[in-house]
Short mmCIF file of C-alpha atoms and ligand atoms in Angstrom, two decimals:
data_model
loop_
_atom_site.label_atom_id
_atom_site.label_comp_id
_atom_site.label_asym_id
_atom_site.label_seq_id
_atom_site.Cartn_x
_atom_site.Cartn_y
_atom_site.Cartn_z
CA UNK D 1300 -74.70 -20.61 -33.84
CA UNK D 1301 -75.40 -18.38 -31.12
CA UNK D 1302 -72.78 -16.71 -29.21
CA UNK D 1303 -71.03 -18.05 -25.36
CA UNK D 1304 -71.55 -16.11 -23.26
CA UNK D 1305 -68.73 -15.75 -20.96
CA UNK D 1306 -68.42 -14.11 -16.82
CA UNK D 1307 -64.70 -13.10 -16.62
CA UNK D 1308 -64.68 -12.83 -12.69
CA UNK D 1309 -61.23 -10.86 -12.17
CA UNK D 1310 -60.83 -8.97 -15.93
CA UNK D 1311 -58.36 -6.67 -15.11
CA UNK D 1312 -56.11 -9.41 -14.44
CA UNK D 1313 -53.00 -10.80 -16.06
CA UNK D 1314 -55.38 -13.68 -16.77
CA UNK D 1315 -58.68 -11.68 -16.99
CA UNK D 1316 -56.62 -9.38 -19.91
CA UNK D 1317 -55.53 -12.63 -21.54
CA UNK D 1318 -58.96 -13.96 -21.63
CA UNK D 1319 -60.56 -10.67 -22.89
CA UNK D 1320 -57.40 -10.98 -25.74
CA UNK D 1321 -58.84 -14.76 -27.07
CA UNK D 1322 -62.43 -13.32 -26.57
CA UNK D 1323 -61.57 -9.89 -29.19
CA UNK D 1324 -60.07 -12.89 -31.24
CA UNK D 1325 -63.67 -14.59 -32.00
CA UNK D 1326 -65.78 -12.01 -31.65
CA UNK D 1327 -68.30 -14.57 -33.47
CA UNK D 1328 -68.23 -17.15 -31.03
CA UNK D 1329 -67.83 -15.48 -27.39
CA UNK D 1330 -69.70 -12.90 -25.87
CA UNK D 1331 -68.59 -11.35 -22.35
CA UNK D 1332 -71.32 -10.80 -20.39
CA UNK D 1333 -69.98 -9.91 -17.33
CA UNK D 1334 -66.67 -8.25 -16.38
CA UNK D 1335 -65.03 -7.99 -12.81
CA UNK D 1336 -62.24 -5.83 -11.20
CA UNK D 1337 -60.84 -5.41 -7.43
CA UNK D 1338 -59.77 -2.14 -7.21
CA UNK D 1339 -58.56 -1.62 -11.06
CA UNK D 1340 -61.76 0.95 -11.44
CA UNK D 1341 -60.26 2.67 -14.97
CA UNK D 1342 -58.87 -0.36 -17.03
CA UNK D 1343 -62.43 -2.00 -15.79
CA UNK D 1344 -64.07 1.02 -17.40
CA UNK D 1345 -62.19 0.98 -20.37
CA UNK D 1346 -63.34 -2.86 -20.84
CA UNK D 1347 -66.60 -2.30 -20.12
CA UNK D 1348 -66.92 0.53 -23.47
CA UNK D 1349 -65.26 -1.94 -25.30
CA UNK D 1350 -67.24 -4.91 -24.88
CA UNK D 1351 -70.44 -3.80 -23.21
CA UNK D 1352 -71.39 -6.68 -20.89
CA UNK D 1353 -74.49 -6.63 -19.33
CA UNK D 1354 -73.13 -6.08 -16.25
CA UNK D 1355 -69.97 -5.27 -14.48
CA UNK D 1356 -68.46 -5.61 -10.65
CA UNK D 1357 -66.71 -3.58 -8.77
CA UNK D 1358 -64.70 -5.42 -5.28
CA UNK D 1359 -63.54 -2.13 -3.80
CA UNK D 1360 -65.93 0.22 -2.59
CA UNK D 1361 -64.50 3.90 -3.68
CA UNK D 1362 -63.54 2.42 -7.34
CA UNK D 1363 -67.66 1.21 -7.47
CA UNK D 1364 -68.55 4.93 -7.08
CA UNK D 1365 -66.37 5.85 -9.50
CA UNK D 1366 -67.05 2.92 -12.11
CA UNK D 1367 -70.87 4.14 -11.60
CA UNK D 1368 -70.39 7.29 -12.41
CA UNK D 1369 -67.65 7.00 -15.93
CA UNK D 1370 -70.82 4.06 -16.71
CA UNK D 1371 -74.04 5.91 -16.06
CA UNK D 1372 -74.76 5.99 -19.48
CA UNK D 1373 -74.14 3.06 -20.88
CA UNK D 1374 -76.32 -0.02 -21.03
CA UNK D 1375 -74.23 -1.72 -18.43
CA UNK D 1376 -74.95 -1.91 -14.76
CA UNK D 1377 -72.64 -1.88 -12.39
CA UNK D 1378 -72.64 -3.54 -9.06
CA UNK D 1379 -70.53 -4.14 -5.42
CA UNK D 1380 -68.99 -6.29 -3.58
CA UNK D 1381 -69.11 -10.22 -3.33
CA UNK D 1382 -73.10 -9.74 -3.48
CA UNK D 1383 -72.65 -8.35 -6.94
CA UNK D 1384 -70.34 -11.75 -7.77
CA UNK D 1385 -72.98 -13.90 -6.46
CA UNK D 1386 -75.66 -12.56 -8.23
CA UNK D 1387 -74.14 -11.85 -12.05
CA UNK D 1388 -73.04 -15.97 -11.79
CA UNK D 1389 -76.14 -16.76 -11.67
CA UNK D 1390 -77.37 -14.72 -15.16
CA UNK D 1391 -79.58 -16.80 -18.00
CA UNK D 1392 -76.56 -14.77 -20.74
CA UNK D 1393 -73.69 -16.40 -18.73
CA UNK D 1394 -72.98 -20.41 -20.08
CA UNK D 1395 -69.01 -19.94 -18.67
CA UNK D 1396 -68.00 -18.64 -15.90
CA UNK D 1397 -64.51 -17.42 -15.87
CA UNK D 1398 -62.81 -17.47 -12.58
CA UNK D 1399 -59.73 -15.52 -12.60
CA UNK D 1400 -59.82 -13.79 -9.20
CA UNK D 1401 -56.80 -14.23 -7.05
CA UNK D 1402 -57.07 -15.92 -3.49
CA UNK D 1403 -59.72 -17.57 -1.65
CA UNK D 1404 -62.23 -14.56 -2.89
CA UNK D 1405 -62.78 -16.69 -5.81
CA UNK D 1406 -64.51 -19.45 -3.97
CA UNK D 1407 -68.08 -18.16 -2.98
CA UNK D 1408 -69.01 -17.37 -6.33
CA UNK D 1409 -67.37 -20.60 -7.50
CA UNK D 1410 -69.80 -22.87 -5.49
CA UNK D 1411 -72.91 -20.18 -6.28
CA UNK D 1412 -72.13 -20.18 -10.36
CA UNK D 1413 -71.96 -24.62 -10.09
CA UNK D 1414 -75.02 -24.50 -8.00
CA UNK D 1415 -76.68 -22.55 -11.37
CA UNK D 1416 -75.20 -24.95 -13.44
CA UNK D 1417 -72.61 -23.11 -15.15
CA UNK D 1418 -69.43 -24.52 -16.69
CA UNK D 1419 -66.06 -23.23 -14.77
CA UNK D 1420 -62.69 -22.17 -16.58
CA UNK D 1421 -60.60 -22.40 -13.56
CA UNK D 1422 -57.72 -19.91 -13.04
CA UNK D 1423 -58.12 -19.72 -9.39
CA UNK D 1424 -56.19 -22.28 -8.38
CA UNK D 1425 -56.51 -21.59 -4.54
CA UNK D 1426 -60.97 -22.44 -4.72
CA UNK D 1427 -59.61 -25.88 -5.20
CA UNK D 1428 -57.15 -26.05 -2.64
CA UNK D 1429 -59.53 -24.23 0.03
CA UNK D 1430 -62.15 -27.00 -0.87
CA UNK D 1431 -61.57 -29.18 -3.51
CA UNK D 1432 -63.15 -31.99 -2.06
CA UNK D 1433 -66.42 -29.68 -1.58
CA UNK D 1434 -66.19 -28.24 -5.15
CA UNK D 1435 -66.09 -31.43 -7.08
CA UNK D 1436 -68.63 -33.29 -5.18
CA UNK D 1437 -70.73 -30.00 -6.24
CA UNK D 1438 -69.13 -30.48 -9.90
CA UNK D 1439 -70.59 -33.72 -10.00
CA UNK D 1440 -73.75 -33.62 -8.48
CA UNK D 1441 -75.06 -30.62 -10.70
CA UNK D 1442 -73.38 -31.90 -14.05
CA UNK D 1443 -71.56 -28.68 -14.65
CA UNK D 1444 -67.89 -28.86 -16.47
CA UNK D 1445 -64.81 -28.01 -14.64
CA UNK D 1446 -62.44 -26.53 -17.19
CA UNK D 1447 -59.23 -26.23 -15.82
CA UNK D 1448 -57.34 -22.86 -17.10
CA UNK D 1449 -53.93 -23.27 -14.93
CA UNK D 1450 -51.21 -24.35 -17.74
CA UNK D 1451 -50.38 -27.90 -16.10
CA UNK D 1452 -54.04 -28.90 -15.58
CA UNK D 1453 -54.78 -27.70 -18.76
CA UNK D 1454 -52.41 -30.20 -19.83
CA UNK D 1455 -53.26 -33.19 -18.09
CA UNK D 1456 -56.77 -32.21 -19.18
CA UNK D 1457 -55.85 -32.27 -23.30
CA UNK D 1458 -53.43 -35.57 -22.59
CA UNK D 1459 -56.98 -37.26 -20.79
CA UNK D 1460 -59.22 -36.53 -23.66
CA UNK D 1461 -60.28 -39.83 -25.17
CA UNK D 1462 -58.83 -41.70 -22.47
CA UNK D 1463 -62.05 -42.28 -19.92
CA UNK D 1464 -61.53 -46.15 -19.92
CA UNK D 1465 -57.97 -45.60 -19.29
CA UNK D 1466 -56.69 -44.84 -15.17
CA UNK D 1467 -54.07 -43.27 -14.42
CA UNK D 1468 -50.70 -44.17 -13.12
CA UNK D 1469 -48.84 -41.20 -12.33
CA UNK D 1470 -49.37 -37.52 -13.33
CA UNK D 1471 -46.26 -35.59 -13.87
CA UNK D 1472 -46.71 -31.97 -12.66
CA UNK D 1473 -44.04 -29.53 -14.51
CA UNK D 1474 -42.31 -26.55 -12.44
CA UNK D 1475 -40.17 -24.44 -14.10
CA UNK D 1476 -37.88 -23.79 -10.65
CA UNK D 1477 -38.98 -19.99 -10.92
CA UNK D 1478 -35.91 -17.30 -10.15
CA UNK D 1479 -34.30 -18.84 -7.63
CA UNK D 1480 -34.09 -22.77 -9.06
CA UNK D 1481 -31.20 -24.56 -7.52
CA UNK D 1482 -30.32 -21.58 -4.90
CA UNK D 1483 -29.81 -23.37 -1.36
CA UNK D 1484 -31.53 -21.44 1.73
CA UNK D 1485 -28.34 -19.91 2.88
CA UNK D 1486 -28.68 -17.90 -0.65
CA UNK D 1487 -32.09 -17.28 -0.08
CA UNK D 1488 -31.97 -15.53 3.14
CA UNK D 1489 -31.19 -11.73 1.62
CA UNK D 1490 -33.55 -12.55 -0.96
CA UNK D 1491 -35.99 -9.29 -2.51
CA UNK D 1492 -39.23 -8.95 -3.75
CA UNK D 1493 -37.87 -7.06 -6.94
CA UNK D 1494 -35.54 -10.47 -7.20
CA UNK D 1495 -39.09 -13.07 -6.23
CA UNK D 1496 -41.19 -11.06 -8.91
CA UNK D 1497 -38.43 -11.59 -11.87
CA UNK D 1498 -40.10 -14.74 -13.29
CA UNK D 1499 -37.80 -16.56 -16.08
CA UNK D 1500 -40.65 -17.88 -18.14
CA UNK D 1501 -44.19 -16.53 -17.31
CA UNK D 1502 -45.31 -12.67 -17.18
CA UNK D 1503 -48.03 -13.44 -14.11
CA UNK D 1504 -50.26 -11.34 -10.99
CA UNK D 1505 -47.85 -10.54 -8.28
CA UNK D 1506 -49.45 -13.33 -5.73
CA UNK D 1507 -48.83 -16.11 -8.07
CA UNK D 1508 -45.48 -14.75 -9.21
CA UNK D 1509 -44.14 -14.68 -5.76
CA UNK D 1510 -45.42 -18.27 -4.97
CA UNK D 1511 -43.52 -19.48 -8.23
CA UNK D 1512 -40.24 -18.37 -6.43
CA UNK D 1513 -40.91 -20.04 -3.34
CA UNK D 1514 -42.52 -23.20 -5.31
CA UNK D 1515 -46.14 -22.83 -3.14
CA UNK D 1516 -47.36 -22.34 -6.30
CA UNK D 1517 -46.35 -26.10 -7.40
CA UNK D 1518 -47.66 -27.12 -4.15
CA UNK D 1519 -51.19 -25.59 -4.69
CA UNK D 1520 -51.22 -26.98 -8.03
CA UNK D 1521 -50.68 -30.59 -6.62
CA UNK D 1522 -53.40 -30.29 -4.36
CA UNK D 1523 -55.27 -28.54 -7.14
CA UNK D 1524 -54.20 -31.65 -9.42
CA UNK D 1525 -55.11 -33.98 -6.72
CA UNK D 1526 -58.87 -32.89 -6.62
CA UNK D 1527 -58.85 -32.18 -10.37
CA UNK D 1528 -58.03 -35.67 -11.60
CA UNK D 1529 -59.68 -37.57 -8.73
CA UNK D 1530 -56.00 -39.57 -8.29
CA UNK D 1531 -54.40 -40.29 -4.58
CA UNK D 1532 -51.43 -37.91 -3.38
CA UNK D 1533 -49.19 -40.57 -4.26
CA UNK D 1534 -50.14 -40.36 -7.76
CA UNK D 1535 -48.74 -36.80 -8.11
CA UNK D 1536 -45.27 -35.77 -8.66
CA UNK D 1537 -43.76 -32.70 -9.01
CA UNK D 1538 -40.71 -32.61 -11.92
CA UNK D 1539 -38.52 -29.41 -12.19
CA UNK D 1540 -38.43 -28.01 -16.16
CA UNK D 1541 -36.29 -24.76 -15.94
CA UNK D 1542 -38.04 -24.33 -19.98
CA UNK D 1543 -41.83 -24.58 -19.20
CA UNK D 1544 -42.56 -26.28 -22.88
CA UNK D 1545 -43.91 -29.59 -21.39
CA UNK D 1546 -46.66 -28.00 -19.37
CA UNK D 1547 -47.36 -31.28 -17.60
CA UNK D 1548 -47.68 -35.28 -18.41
CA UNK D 1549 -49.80 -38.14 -17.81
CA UNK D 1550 -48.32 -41.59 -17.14
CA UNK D 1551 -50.93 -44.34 -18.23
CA UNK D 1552 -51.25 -47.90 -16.96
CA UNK D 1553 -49.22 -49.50 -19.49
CA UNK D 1554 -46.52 -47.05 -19.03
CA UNK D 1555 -47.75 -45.13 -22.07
CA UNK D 1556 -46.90 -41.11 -21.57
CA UNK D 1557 -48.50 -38.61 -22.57
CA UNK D 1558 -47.26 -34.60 -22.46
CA UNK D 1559 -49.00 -31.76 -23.88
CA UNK D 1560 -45.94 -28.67 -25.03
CA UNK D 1561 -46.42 -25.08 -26.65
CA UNK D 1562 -44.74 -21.85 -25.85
CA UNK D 1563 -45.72 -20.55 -22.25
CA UNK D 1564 -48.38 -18.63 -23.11
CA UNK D 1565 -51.69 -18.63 -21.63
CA UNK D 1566 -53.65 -17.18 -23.78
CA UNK D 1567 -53.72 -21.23 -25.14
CA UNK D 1568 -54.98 -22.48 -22.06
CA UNK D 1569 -57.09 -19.69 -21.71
CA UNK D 1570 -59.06 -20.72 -25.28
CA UNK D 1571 -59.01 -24.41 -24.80
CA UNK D 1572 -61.40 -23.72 -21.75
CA UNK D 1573 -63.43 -21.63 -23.77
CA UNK D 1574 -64.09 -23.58 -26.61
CA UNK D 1575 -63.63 -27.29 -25.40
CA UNK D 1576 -63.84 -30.25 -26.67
CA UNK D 1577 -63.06 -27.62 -29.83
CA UNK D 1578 -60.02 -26.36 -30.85
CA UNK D 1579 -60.10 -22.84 -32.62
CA UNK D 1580 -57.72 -22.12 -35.22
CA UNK D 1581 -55.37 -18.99 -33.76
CA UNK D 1582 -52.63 -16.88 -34.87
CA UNK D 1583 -50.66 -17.28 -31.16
CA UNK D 1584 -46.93 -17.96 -31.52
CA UNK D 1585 -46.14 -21.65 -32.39
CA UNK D 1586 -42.86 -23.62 -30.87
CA UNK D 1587 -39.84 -23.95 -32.64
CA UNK D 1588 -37.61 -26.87 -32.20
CA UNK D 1589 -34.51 -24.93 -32.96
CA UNK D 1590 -34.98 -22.22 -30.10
CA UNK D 1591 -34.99 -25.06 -27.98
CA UNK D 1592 -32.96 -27.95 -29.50
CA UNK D 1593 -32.75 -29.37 -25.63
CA UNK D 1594 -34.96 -29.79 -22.83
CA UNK D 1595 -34.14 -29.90 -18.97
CA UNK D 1596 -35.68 -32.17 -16.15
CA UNK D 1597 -34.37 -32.11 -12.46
CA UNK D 1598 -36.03 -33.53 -9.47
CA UNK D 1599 -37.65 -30.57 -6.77
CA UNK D 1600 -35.51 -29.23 -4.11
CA UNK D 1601 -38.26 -29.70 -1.33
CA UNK D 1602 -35.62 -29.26 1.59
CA UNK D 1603 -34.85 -25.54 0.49
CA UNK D 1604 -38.14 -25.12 -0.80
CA UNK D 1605 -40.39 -26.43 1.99
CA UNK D 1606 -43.45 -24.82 0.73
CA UNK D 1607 -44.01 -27.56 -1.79
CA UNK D 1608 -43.08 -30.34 1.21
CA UNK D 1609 -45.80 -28.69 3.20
CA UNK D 1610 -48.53 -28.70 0.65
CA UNK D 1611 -47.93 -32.52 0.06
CA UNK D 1612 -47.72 -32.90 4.32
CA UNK D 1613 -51.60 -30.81 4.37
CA UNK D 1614 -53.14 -32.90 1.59
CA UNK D 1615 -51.96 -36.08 3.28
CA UNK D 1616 -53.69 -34.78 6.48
CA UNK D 1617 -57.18 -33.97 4.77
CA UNK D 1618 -59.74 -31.64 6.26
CA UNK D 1619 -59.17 -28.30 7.07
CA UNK D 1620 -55.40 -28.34 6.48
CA UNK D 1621 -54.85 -27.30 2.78
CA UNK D 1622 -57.35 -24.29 3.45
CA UNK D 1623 -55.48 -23.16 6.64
CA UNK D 1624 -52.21 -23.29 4.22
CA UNK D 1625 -53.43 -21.01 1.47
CA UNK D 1626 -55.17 -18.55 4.18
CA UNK D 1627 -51.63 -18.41 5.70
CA UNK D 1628 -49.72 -18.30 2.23
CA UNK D 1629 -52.20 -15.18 1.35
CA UNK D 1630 -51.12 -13.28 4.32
CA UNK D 1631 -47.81 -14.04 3.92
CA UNK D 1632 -46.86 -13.46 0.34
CA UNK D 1633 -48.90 -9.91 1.21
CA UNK D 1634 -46.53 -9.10 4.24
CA UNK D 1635 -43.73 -9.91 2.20
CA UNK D 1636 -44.77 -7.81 -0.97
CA UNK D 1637 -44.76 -5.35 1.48
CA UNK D 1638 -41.36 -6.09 2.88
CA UNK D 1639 -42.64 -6.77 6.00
CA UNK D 1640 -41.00 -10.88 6.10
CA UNK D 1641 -38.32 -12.55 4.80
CA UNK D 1642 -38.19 -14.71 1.70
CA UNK D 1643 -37.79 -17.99 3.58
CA UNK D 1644 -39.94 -16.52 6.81
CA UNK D 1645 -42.69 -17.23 4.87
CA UNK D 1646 -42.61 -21.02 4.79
CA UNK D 1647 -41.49 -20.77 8.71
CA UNK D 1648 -45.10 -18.76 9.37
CA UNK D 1649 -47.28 -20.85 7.36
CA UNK D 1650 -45.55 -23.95 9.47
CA UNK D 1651 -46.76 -22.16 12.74
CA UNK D 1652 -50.23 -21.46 11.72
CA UNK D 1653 -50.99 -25.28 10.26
CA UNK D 1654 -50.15 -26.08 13.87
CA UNK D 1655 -52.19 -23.49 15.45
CA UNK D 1656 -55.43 -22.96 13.69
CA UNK D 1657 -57.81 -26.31 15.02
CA UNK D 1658 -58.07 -29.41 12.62
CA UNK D 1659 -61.42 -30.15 11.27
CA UNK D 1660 -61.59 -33.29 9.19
CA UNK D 1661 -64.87 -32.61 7.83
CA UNK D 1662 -65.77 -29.07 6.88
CA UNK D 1663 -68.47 -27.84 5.10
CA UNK D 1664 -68.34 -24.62 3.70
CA UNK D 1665 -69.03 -22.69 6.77
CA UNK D 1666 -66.06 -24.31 8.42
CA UNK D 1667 -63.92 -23.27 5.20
CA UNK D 1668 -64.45 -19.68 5.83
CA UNK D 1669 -63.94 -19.61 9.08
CA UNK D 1670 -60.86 -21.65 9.20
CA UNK D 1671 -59.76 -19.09 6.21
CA UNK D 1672 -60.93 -16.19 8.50
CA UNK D 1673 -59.06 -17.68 11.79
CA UNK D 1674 -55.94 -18.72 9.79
CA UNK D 1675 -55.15 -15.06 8.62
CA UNK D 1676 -55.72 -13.58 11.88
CA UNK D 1677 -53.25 -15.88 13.29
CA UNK D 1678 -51.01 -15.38 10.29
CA UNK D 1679 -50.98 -11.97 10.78
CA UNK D 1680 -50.01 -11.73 14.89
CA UNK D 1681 -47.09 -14.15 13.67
CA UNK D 1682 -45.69 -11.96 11.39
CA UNK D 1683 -46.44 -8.73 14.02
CA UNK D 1684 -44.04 -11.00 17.02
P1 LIG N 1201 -53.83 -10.76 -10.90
O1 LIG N 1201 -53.40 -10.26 -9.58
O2 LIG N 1201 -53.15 -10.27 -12.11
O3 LIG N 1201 -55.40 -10.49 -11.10
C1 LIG N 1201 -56.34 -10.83 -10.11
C2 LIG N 1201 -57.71 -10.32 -10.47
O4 LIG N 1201 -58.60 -10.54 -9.37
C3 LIG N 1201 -57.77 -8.83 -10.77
O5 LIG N 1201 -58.80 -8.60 -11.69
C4 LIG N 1201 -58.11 -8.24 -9.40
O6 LIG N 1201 -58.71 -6.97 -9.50
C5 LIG N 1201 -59.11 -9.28 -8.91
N1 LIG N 1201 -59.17 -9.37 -7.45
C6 LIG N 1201 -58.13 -9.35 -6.58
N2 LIG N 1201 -58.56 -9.53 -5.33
C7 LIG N 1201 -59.91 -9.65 -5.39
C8 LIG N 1201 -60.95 -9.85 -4.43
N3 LIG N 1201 -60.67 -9.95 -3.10
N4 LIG N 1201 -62.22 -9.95 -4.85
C9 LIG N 1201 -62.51 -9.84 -6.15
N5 LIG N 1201 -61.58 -9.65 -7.13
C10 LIG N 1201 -60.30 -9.56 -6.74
O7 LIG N 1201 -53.77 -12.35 -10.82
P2 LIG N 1201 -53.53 -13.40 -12.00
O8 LIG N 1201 -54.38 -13.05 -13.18
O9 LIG N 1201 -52.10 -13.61 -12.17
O10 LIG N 1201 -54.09 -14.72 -11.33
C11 LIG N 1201 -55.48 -14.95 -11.13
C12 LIG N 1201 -55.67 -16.39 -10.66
O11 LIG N 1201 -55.24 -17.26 -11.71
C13 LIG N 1201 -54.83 -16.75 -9.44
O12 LIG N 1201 -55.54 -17.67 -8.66
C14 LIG N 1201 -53.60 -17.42 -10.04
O13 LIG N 1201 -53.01 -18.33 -9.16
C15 LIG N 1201 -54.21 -18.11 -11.25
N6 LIG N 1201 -53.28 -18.35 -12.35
C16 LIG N 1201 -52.66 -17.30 -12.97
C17 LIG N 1201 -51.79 -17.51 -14.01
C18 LIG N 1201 -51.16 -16.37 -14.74
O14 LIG N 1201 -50.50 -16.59 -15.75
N7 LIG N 1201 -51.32 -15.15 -14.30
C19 LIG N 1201 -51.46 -18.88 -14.45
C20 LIG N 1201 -52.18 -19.91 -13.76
C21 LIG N 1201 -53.06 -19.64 -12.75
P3 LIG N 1201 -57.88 -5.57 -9.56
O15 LIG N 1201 -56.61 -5.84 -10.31
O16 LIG N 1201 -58.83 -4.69 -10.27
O17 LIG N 1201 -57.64 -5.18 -8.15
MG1 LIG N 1202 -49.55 -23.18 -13.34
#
């Protein structure tokens, strides 16, 4: 059997270094053809000597120059910019393309690596809430797979194996509350980053981390659900599980549930995307009923945490909306890595900008970059007043 070849778009990631962990695991049955950084220039180097893909990517313009150089003379070449992601998608090698870029960078050479028929493993979450509509219309009409690598998706995905004849009543989307789980907003207000990026459950990027605490994360992942699963909005629910061993459930018509559990780890998810329908025999720590002889379920605090209210309120309103949230979320969650907002600012901000930035109730993709473009302009004079 010849080998996958895999596209790991955002390697020197917490989810990028977990993938490149499953793919040293089977060195048999993946191949990684093509490895991406941002600005991560020396542990992309280090990758690229290990694994020698074909190619390699470089986002940030002095860390190209220097990837160049360390790879001169090796086999791989090494290329810039969102030009270079566009173009290594699109390679005869490449049969999955692993998106595990943070933000709406991720969605160009999402819609360029369908458009060459590739199968998607999905980590970037925020390419479906930009344009999820857009992406699995595209899904569809070239035949492609869309893997989804996000633990709760991955979930609902293993729960709807076997069950095409079956529609679904309710999906069940699991949030583990992050740090700050039944805090009110007067104990929010003092809030740090060092406090936002202490995650009880999950070791995650920084971005994703901080939108755990302030439960935008759950909110992408309905919208990301929404589009996903092809179900209404009303078909999604969020349920609070401070644990994070039920990753997610599906409710069927005859009231039948179904959950899918395991020890947060991605690397799981990670694998199942890879080698679908498959499973792959792994040595990956296995749950134990002991270490957790009881399991927690509380409904969301959407009042304190209005993040995940909003998400729900732009997926209601279609278009434009859930694109002009993430652009805003991006900017924020930067400005207050940066301690330049408050924790609950953030929320406030995003509020403004869904009101400022004009609604569009049919965007192509144009219209989705500019209304990203527009939305973190205006973002970012909010956070300046
Ligand atoms: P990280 O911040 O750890 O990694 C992001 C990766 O994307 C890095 O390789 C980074 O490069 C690269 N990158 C950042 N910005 C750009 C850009 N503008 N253009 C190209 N590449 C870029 O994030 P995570 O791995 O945590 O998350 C990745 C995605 O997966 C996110 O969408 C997140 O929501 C989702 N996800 C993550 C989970 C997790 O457990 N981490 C779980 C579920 C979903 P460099 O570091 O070299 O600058
Ligand atoms: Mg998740």
């Amino acid at each position: 059997m010849s080998k996958k070849g895999i596209a790991i778009l955002g390697a020197t990631g917490s989810v990028g270094t977990q993938a490149l962990d499953v793919i040293r695991a089977f060195p048999d049955k993946f191949e990684a053809v093509v490895l991406t950084c941002g600005s991560n220039g020396d542990l992309l180097i280090k990758q690229a000597l290990e694994f020698k893909p074909k190619s390699v990517v470089v986002t940030d313009p002095i860390q190209y120059k220097r990837v160049k150089e360390a790879l001169a003379s090796q086999d791989t070449s090494v290329l810039f910019g969102e030009e270079g992601l566009i173009e290594v998608v699109q390679y005869a090698e490449v049969s999955i393309v692993l998106n595990a870029i943070v933000g709406s960078a991720g969605l160009k050479p999402t819609v360029t690596a369908i458009q060459s028929r590739k199968d998607i493993a999905l980590a970037n979450k925020e390419t479906l809430v930009v344009a999820g509509e857009l992406i699995m219309s595209l899904v569809k009409e070239y035949g492609v797979n869309m893997l989804p690598v996000d633990s709760e998706h991955s979930a609902i995905f293993q729960c709807l194996v076997g069950e095409d004849q079956n529609p679904i009543e309710k999906i069940y989307v699991t949030a583990s509350g992050g740090p700050f789980r039944g805090r009110k907003r007067g104990e929010l207000l003092q809030v740090t980053k060092a406090e936002a990026l202490k995650h009880p459950n999950w070791s995650m990027g920084a971005k994703i981390t901080i939108d755990s605490a302030s439960l935008m994360n759950k909110g992408l992942e309905v919208i990301e659900a929404k589009w996903l699963f092809d179900v209404t909005i009303d078909q999604v629910d969020v349920i609070v599980h401070p644990e994070s061993i039920v990753h997610s459930l599906v409710q069927f018509k005859d009231g039948s549930m179904k959950a899918q559990m395991g020890v947060p780890d991605m690397k799981l998810p990670i694998q199942y995307a890879l080698t679908y329908p498959d499973r792959f025999e792994n040595n990956f720590d296995r749950f134990n009923f002991m270490d957790y002889p009881t399991l927690h379920f509380e409904k969301a605090d959407m009042e304190t945490f209005r993040n995940l209210a909003l998400a729900y309120e732009t997926l209601r309103a279609g278009g434009n909306k859930s694109c002009i949230l993430n652009a805003a979320n991006e900017v924020v969650v930067g400005a207050f890595l940066e301690d330049n907002i408050g924790f609950l600012e953030m929320s406030d901000v995003i509020e403004q900008t869904l009101d400022k930035v004009e609604f569009i109730a049919n965007p192509s993709l144009e219209d989705y970059m500019e209304t990203d473009r527009i939305a973190r302009l205006i973002t970012k004079e909010l956070i300046k007043d």
